[in-house]
XYZ file of C-alpha atoms in Angstrom:
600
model
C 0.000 0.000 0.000
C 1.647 3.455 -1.313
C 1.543 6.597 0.862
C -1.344 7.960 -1.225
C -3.431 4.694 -0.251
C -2.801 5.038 3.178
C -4.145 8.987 3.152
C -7.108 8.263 1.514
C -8.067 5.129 4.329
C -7.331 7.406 6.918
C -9.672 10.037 5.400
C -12.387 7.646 5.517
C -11.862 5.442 8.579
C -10.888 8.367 11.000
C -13.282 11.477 9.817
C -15.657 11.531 12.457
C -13.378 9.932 15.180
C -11.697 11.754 18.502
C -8.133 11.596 18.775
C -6.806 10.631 21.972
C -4.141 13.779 23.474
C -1.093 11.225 22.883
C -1.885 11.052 19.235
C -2.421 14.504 18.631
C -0.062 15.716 15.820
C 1.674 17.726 18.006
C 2.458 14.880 20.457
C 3.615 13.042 17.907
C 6.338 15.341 16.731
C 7.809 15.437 20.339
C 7.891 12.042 20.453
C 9.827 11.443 17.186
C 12.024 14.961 17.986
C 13.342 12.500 21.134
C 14.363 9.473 18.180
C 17.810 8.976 18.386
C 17.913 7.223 14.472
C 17.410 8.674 11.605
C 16.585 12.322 12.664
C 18.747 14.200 9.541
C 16.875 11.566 6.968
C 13.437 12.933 8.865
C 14.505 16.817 8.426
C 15.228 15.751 4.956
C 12.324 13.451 3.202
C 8.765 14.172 4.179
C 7.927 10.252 3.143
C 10.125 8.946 6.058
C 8.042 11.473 8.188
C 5.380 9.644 7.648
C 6.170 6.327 7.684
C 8.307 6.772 11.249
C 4.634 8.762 13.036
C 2.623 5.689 11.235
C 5.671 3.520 13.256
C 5.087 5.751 15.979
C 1.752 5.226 16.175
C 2.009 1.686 15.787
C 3.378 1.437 19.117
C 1.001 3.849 21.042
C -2.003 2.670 19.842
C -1.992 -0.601 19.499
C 0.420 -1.681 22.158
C 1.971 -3.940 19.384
C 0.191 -6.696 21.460
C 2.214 -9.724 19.173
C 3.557 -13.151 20.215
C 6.801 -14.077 19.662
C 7.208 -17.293 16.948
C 5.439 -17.616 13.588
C 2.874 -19.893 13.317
C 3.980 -23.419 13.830
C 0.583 -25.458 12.664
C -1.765 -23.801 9.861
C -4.608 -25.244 11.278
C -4.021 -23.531 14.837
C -4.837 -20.410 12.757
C -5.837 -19.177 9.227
C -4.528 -22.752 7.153
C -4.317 -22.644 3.623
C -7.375 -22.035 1.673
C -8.395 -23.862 -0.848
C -9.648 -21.850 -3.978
C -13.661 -21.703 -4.084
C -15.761 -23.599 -6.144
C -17.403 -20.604 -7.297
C -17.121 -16.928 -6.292
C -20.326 -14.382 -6.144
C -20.984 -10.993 -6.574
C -23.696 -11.779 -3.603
C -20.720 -13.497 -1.537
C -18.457 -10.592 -2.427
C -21.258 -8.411 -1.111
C -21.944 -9.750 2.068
C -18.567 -9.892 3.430
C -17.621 -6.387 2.445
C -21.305 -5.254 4.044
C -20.421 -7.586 7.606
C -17.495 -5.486 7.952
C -18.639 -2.192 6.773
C -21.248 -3.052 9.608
C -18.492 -4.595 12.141
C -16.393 -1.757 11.924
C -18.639 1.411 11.763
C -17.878 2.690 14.928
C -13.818 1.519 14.935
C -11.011 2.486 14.230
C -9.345 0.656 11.507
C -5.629 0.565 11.806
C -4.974 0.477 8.519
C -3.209 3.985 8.831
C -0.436 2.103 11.026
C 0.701 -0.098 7.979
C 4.571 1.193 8.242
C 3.933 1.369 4.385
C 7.184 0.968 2.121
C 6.031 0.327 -1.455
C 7.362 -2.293 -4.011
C 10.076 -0.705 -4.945
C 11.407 0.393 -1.419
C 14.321 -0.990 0.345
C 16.931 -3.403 -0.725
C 17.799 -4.311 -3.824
C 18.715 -7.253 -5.959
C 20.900 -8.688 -9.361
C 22.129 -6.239 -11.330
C 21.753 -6.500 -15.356
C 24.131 -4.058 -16.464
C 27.465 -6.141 -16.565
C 25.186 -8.144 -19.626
C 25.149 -5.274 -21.909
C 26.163 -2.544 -24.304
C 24.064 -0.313 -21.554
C 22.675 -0.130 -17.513
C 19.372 -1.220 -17.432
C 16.988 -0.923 -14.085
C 18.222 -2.856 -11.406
C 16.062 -6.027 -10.865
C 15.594 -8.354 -7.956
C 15.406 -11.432 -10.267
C 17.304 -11.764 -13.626
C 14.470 -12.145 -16.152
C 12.070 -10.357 -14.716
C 11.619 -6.489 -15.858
C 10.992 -3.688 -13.274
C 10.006 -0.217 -14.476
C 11.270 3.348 -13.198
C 11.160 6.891 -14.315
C 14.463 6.744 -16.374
C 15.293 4.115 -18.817
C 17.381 3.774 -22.019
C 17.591 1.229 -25.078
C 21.668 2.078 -25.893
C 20.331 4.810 -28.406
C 17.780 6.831 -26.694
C 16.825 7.651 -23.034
C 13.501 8.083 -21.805
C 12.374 10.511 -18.866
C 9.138 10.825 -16.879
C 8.227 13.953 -15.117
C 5.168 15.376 -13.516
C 3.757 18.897 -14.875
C 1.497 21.145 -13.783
C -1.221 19.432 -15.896
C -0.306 15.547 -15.518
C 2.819 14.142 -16.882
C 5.681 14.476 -19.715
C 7.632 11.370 -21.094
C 10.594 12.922 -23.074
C 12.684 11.221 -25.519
C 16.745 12.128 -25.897
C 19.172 10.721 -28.854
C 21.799 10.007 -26.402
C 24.988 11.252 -28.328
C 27.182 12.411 -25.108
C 28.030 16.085 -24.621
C 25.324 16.703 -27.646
C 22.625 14.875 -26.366
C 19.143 16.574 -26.907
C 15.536 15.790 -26.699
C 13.951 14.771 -29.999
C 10.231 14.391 -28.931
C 8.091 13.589 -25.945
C 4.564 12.284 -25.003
C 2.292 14.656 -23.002
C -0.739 12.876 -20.551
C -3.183 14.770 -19.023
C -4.141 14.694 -16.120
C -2.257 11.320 -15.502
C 0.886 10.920 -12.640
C 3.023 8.870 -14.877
C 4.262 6.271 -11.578
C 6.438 3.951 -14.330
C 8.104 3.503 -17.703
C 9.205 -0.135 -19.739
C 11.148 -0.656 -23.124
C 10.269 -3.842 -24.756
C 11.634 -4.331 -28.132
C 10.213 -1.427 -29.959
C 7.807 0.007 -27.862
C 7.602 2.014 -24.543
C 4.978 0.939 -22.102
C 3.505 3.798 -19.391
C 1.462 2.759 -16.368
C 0.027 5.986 -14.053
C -3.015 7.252 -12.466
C -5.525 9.149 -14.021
C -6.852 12.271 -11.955
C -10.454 11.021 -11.066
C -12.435 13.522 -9.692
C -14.447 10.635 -7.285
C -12.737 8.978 -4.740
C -12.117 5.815 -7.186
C -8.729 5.772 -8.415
C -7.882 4.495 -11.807
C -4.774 3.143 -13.335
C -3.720 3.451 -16.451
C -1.461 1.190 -19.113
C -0.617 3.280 -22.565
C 1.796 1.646 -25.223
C 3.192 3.001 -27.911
C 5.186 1.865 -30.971
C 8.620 3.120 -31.004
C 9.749 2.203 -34.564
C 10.310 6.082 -35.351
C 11.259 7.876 -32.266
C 10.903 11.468 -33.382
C 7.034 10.319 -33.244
C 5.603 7.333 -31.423
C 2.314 6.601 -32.098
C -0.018 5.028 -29.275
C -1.166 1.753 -30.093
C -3.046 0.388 -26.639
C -4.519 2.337 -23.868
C -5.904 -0.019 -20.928
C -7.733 0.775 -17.395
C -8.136 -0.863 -14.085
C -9.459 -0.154 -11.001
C -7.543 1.212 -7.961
C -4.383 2.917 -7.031
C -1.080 1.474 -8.743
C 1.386 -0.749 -6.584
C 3.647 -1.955 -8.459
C 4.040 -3.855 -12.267
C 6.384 -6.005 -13.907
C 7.412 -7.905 -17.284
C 8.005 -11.112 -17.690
C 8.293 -13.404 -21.171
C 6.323 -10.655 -23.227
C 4.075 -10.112 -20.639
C 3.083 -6.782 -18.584
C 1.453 -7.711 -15.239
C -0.026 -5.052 -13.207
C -1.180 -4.465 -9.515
C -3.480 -1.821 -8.058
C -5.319 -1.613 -5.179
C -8.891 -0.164 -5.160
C -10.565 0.864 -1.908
C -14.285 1.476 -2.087
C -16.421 3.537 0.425
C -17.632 2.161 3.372
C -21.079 1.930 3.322
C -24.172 -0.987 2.760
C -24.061 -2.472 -0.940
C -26.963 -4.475 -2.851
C -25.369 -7.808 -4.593
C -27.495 -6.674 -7.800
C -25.339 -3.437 -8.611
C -22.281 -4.755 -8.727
C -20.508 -2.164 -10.556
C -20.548 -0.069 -7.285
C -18.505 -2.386 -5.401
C -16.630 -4.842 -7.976
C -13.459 -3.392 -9.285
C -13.515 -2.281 -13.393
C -11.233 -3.204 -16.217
C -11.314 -0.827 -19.254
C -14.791 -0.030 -17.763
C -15.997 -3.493 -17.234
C -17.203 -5.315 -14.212
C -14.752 -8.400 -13.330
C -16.573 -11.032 -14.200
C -17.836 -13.410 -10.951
C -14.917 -16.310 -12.344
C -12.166 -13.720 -12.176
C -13.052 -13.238 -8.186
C -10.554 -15.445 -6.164
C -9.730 -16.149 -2.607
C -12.243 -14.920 -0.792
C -11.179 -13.237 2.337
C -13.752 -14.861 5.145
C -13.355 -11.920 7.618
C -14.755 -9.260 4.598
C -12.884 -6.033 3.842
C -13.052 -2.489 1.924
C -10.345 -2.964 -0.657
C -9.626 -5.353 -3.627
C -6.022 -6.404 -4.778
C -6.760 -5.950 -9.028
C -4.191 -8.110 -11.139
C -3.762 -8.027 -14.524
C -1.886 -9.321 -17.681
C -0.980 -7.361 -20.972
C 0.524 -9.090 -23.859
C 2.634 -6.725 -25.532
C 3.118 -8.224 -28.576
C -1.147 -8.272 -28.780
C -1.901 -4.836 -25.446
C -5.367 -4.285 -27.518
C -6.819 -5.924 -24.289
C -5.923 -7.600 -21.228
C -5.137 -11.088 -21.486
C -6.285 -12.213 -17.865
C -7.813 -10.271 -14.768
C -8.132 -11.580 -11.299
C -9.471 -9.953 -8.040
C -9.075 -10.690 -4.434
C -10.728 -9.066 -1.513
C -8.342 -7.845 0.983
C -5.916 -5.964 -1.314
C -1.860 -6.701 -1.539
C 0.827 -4.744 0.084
C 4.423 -6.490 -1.058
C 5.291 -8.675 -3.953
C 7.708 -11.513 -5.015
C 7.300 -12.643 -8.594
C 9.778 -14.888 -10.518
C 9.320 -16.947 -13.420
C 6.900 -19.205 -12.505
C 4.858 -17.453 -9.170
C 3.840 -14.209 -7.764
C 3.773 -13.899 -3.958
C 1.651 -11.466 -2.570
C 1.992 -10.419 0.936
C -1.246 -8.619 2.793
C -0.866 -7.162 6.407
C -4.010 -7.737 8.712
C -4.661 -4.016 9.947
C -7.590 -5.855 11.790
C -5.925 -7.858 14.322
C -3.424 -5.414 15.087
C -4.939 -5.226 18.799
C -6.972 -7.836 19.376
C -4.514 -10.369 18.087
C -1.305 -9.268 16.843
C 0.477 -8.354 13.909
C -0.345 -10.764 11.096
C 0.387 -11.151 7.606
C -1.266 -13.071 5.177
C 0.827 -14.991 1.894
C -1.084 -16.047 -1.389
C 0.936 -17.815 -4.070
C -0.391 -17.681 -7.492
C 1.367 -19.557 -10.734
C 1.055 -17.871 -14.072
C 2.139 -18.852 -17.361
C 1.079 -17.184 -20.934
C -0.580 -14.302 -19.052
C -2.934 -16.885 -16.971
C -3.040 -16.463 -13.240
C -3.709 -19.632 -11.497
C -4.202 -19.093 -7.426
C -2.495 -22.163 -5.662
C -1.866 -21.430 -1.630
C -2.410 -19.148 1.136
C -1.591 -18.832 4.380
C -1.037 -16.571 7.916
C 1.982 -15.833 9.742
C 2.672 -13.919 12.932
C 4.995 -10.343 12.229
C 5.337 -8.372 8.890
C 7.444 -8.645 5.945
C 8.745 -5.328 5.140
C 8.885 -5.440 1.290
C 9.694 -7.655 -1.719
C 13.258 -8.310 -0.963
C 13.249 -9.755 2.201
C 11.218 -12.590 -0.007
C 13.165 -15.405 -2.088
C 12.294 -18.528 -3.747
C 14.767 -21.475 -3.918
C 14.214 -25.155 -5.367
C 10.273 -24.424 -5.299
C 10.404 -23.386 -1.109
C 9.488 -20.128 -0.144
C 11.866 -18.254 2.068
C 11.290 -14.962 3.826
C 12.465 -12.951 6.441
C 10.078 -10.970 8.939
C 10.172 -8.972 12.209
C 8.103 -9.540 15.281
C 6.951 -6.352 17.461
C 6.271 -7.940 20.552
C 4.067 -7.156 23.267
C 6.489 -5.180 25.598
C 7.492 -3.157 22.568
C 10.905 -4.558 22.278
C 11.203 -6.876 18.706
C 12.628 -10.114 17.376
C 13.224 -11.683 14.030
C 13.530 -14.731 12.219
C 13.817 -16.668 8.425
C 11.189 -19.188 7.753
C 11.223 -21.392 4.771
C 8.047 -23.024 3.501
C 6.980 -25.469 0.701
C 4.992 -24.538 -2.516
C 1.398 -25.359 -0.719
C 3.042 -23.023 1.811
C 3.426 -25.379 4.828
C 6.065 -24.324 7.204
C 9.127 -26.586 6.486
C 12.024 -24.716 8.675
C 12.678 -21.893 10.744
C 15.267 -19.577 12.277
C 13.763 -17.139 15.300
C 14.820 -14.807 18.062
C 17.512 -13.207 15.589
C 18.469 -9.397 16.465
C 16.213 -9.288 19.460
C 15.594 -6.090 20.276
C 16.294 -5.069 16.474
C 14.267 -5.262 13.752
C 15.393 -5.845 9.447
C 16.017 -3.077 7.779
C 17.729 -4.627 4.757
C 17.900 -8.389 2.942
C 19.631 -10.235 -0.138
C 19.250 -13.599 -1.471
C 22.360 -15.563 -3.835
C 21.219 -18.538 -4.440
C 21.688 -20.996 -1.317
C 22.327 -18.120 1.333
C 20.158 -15.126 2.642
C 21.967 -12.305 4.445
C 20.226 -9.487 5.970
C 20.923 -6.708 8.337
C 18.725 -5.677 11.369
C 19.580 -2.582 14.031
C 18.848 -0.543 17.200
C 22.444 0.031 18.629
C 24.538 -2.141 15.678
C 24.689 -3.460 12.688
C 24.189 -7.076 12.838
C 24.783 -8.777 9.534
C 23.626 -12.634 9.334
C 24.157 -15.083 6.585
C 21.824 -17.995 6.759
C 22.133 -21.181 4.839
C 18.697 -22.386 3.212
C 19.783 -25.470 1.578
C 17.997 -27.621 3.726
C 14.549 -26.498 3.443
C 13.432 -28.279 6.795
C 16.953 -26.632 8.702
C 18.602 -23.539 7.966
C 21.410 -22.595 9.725
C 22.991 -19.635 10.538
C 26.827 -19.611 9.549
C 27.896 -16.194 10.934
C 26.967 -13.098 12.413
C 28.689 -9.363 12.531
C 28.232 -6.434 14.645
C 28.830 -3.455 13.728
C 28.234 0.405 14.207
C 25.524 1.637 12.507
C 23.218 -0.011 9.562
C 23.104 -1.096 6.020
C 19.607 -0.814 4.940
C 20.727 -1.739 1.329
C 22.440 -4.589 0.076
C 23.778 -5.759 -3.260
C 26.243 -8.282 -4.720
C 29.288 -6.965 -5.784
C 31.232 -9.083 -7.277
C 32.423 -12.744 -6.188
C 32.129 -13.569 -2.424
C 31.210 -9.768 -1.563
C 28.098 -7.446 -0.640
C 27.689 -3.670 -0.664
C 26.146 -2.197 2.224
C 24.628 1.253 2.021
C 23.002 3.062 5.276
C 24.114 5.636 8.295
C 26.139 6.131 11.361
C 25.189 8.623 13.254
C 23.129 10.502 10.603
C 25.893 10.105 7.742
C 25.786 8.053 5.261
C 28.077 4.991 5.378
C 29.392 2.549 2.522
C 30.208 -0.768 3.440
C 31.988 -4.020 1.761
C 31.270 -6.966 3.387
C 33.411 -10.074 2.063
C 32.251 -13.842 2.814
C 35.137 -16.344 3.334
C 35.555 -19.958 4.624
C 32.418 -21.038 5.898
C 30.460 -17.848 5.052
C 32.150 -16.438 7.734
C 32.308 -11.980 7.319
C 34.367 -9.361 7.410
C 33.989 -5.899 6.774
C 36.772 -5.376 3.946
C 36.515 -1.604 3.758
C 33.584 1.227 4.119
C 33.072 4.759 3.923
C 31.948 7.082 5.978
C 30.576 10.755 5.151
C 31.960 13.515 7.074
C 28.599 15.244 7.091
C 25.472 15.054 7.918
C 24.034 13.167 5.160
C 21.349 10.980 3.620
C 20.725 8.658 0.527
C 18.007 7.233 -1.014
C 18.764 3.251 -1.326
C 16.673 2.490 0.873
C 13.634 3.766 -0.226
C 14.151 3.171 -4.041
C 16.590 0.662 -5.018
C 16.025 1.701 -8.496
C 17.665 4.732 -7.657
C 20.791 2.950 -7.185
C 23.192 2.179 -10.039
C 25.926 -0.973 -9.484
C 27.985 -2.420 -12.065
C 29.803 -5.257 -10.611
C 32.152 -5.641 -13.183
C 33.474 -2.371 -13.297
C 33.281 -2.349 -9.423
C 31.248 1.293 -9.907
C 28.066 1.961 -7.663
C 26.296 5.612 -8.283
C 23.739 7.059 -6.239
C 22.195 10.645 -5.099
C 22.849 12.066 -1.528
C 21.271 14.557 0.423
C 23.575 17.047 2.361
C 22.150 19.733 4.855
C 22.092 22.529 1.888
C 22.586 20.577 -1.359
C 21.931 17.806 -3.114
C 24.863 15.871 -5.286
C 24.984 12.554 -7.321
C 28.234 10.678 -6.668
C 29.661 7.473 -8.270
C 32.237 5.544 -6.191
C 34.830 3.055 -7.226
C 35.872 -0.065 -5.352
C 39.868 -0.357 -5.713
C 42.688 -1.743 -4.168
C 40.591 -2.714 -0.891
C 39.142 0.936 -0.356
C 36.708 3.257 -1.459
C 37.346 6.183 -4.402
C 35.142 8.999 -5.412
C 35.338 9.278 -9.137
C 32.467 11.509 -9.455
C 30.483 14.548 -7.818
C 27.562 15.901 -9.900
C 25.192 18.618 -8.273
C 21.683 17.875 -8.056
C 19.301 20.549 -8.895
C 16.329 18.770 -8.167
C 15.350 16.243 -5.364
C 17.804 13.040 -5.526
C 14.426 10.703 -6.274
C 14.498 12.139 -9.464
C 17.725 11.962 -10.598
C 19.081 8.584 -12.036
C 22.756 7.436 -13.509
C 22.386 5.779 -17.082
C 25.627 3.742 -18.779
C 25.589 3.692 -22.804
C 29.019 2.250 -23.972
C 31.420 4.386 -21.946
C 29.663 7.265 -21.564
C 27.689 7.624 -18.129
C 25.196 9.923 -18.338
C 23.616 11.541 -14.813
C 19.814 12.227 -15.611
C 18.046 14.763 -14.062
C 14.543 14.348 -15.270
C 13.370 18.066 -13.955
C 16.769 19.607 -15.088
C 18.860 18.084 -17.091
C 21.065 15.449 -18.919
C 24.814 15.503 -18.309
C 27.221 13.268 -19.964
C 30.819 12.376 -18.624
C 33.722 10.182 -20.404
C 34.605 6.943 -17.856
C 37.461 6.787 -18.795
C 38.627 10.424 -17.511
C 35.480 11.319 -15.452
C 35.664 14.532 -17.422
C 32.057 16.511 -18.621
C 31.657 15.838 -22.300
């Protein structure tokens, strides 16, 4: 669930509700001005703001009343369902009606969800080291994420927000000469994400509906001639966007539409069934019913873009999705119970669904005790599931663990009680081994061996000052860390020897106070493991600058410092050949030779 989401459940949940005096905005901000971590990144990013009072308020409101241990037996709690028979608009009706009804006069803690969307946090394989160009970085190999920037070795593409919707430009990258040949305008559209695929440039946003019902939009246009693409698809769905991917040909789409809480009658319904390109989701495309009701549908769908005049598949669920795992066979889809945040704990709900061709296919769900922050704390390895969580427990201290289940989701092994008193703020998966970082006072770093499903074991552990909330391969046996100490930003290269056992090899700390952006959008981040480069934007107290760093001869080395003119979210690093190119999608396009680091 994005930030906008979360602001539009609040409206409706909390408009006619007191707030109790230790909520009150301004009781909140004393509370968060005594926070030891993280105060310069708070000063500078108005999203973290949020997402630390929504923490904040976790923890006051709710007591974060959770038992330690995930849930040993499905059948003690929610067990996997088994897909229904048949799904009705009547059925579909009901429950959402029960809990309109049930929670009328509560509060819905919905508004506590911590949010961090898709694309936030830690980071995965990089595809540049394949190619004539950098491409965006991906969590899994074949499977395509979008971003704002992208480039096909000849042209780069930009998406910016106007004063009227969005603009897509289009450069000819030709270094210090590059200039913008054409561009795409949509009204009254927030462009959220761009795709190249062959020859055509795919463009998912949301449209500015004047009712409360959010609508996302796919365009695609043929790129054959450059200097003019023509649109060639346009395609709808209901609810916000979360997040998208491509995979074999394939654009697959997630949104999240809330509808008002109010009484419904099963024969209209087009006023509570989500829409594709203005057409009710048919009764066979409803799926996994969830049997305590709620306001909001998760809305999937497939586009093929060799055929995008329609969708090839559609599926709903009731209950929404928050964080997703997809690789080439299954999509994971992750759902926190806002619900149960008191009266039960923290829980999390996990559907697996299979899809091939564009077909979705549900095939498993189940419950587990904590939350899983966001898609890269989330692996799949020899058909098992593996994740990592956190546990808030009832005293308000925290634990963590690694669970591994099978593909009907079944608990096979666990690791728990990791970090107590921390919680993950980072995670990486090669192959065999999951590492992942969790903090309070240091910087514990754990690699865990997953190879046997039904016993993973933990091969080492490293403490450290500070924390890496971003992680990322680089290069045989090592990981980049990215995060703070003491409110400056600190590099880290952690090498794995002889029985995974680690070492921190070098690191990097800023000598102001600083901040950086992996965290939140791992997108943002450029690493090119074989030219042992890593580029990324920093905050300082009165400027913003993009750097690009070199690892050599067991240190560290600035190569680059480009100042930002416009917030670092918007500024990306693109490789063509040898020329590196620093995009500033508000600003401008600058172009340096690697080989000198000199401004062409």
């Amino acid at each position: 669930m994005n930030e906008k989401e979360i602001i539009n459940k609040i409206k409706k949940d909390t408009e006619n509700l007191s707030v109790p005096p230790s909520l009150l905005p301004e009781q909140v901000e004393e509370k968060l001005r005594g926070a030891r971590q993280k105060n310069f990144r708070l000063y500078r990013n108005p999203k973290s703001v949020f997402a630390a009072a929504a923490c904040l308020f976790v923890i006051i409101a709710a007591g974060i009343a959770i038992y330690p241990g995930m849930i040993k037996n499905r059948s003690e709690d929610a067990a996997v369902e088994n897909k229904p028979s048949s799904v009705t608009y009547a059925q579909v009706c009901t429950l959402i009606n029960e809990y309109t009804e049930s929670h009328s006069n509560e509060m819905t803690e919905k508004s506590v969800a911590m949010a961090e969307n898709d694309s936030n946090g830690m980071t995965g394989k990089s595809s540049a080291d394949a190619s004539d160009y950098s491409e965006t970085d991906r969590q899994v190999d074949s499977i395509a994420e979008g971003d704002i920037v992208k480039t096909d070795g000849s042209y780069i593409y930009t998406v910016k927000y106007t004063t009227t919707g969005s603009r897509i430009s289009i450069y000819r990258a030709n270094g210090g000469s590059t200039a913008q040949i054409s561009h795409i305008t949509l009204s009254e559209i927030d462009c959220r994400e761009l795709y190249l695929d062959k020859n055509r440039l795919i463009l998912i946003g949301e449209s500015w509906n004047p009712s409360d019902d959010t609508l996302t939009n796919i365009f695609v246009y043929d790129l054959n001639n450059p200097e003019k693409p023509k649109k060639i698809a346009k395609q709808t769905q209901s609810g916000d966007f979360n997040t998208s991917r491509i995979s074999n040909g394939y654009l697959y789409t997630f949104s999240n539409h809330l509808i008002e809480s109010r009484q419904y009658k099963s024969e209209n319904p087009k006023e509570f069934i989500p829409q594709v390109n203005n057409r009710t989701i048919k009764e066979k495309d409803i799926d996994l019913i969830n049997d305590s009701g709620s306001d909001e549908f998760l809305v999937m769908t497939s586009l093929s873009l060799d055929s995008p005049g329609d969708f090839t598949d559609t599926l709903t669920t009731l209950g929404g999705g928050d964080v997703y795992y997809m690789n080439d066979a299954n999509i994971y889809v992750t759902q926190l119970n806002y619900d149960q945040l008191v009266s039960s704990g923290q829980k999390t709900g996990i559907s697996r669904y299979s899809y091939s061709g564009g077909k979705f296919n549900y095939q498993a769900h189940t419950q587990i005790r904590g939350r899983i922050a966001n898609s890269y704390y989330m692996h799949e390895y020899e058909g098992n599931f593996c994740f990592v969580y956190t546990l808030y427990l009832k005293n308000g201290n925290s634990t963590n663990g690694l669970c591994i289940m099978d593909k009907e989701l079944n608990l096979l092994g666990e690791l728990s009680d990791l970090g107590v008193g921390e919680q993950i703020y980072s995670s990486y998966y090669r192959d065999n081994m999951a590492y992942f970082v969790t903090y309070r006072e240091t910087d514990p770093v754990f690699a865990v061996d997953i190879s046997n499903p039904k016993k993973p074991v933990l091969k080492s552990k490293l403490k450290l000052p500070g924390f890496s909330s971003y992680l990322h391969s680089f290069g045989e046996g090592n990981l980049l860390g990215i995060g703070e100490l003491e409110d400056k930003v600190k590099f880290s290269l952690f090498t794995f020897g002889k029985n995974q056992k680690i070492t921190e090899t070098a690191k990097k700390i800023w000598g102001e106070e600083s901040y950086c952006i992996a965290d939140e959008n791992h997108r943002a981040v450029l690493v090119d493991e074989k030219r042992g480069l890593f580029a990324l934007g920093i905050s300082l107290t009165h400027k913003d600058i993009y750097v690009i760093y070199r690892y050599s001869n067991g240190r560290f080395e600035k190569v680059l410092t480009h100042t930002v003119h416009s917030d670092i979210d918007n500024v990306r690093g693109v490789r063509i050949g040898e020329i590196f190119y620093v995009v500033d999608v508000y600003h401008s396009i600058t172009a340096y030779d690697m080989h000198t680091w000199k401004k062409l």
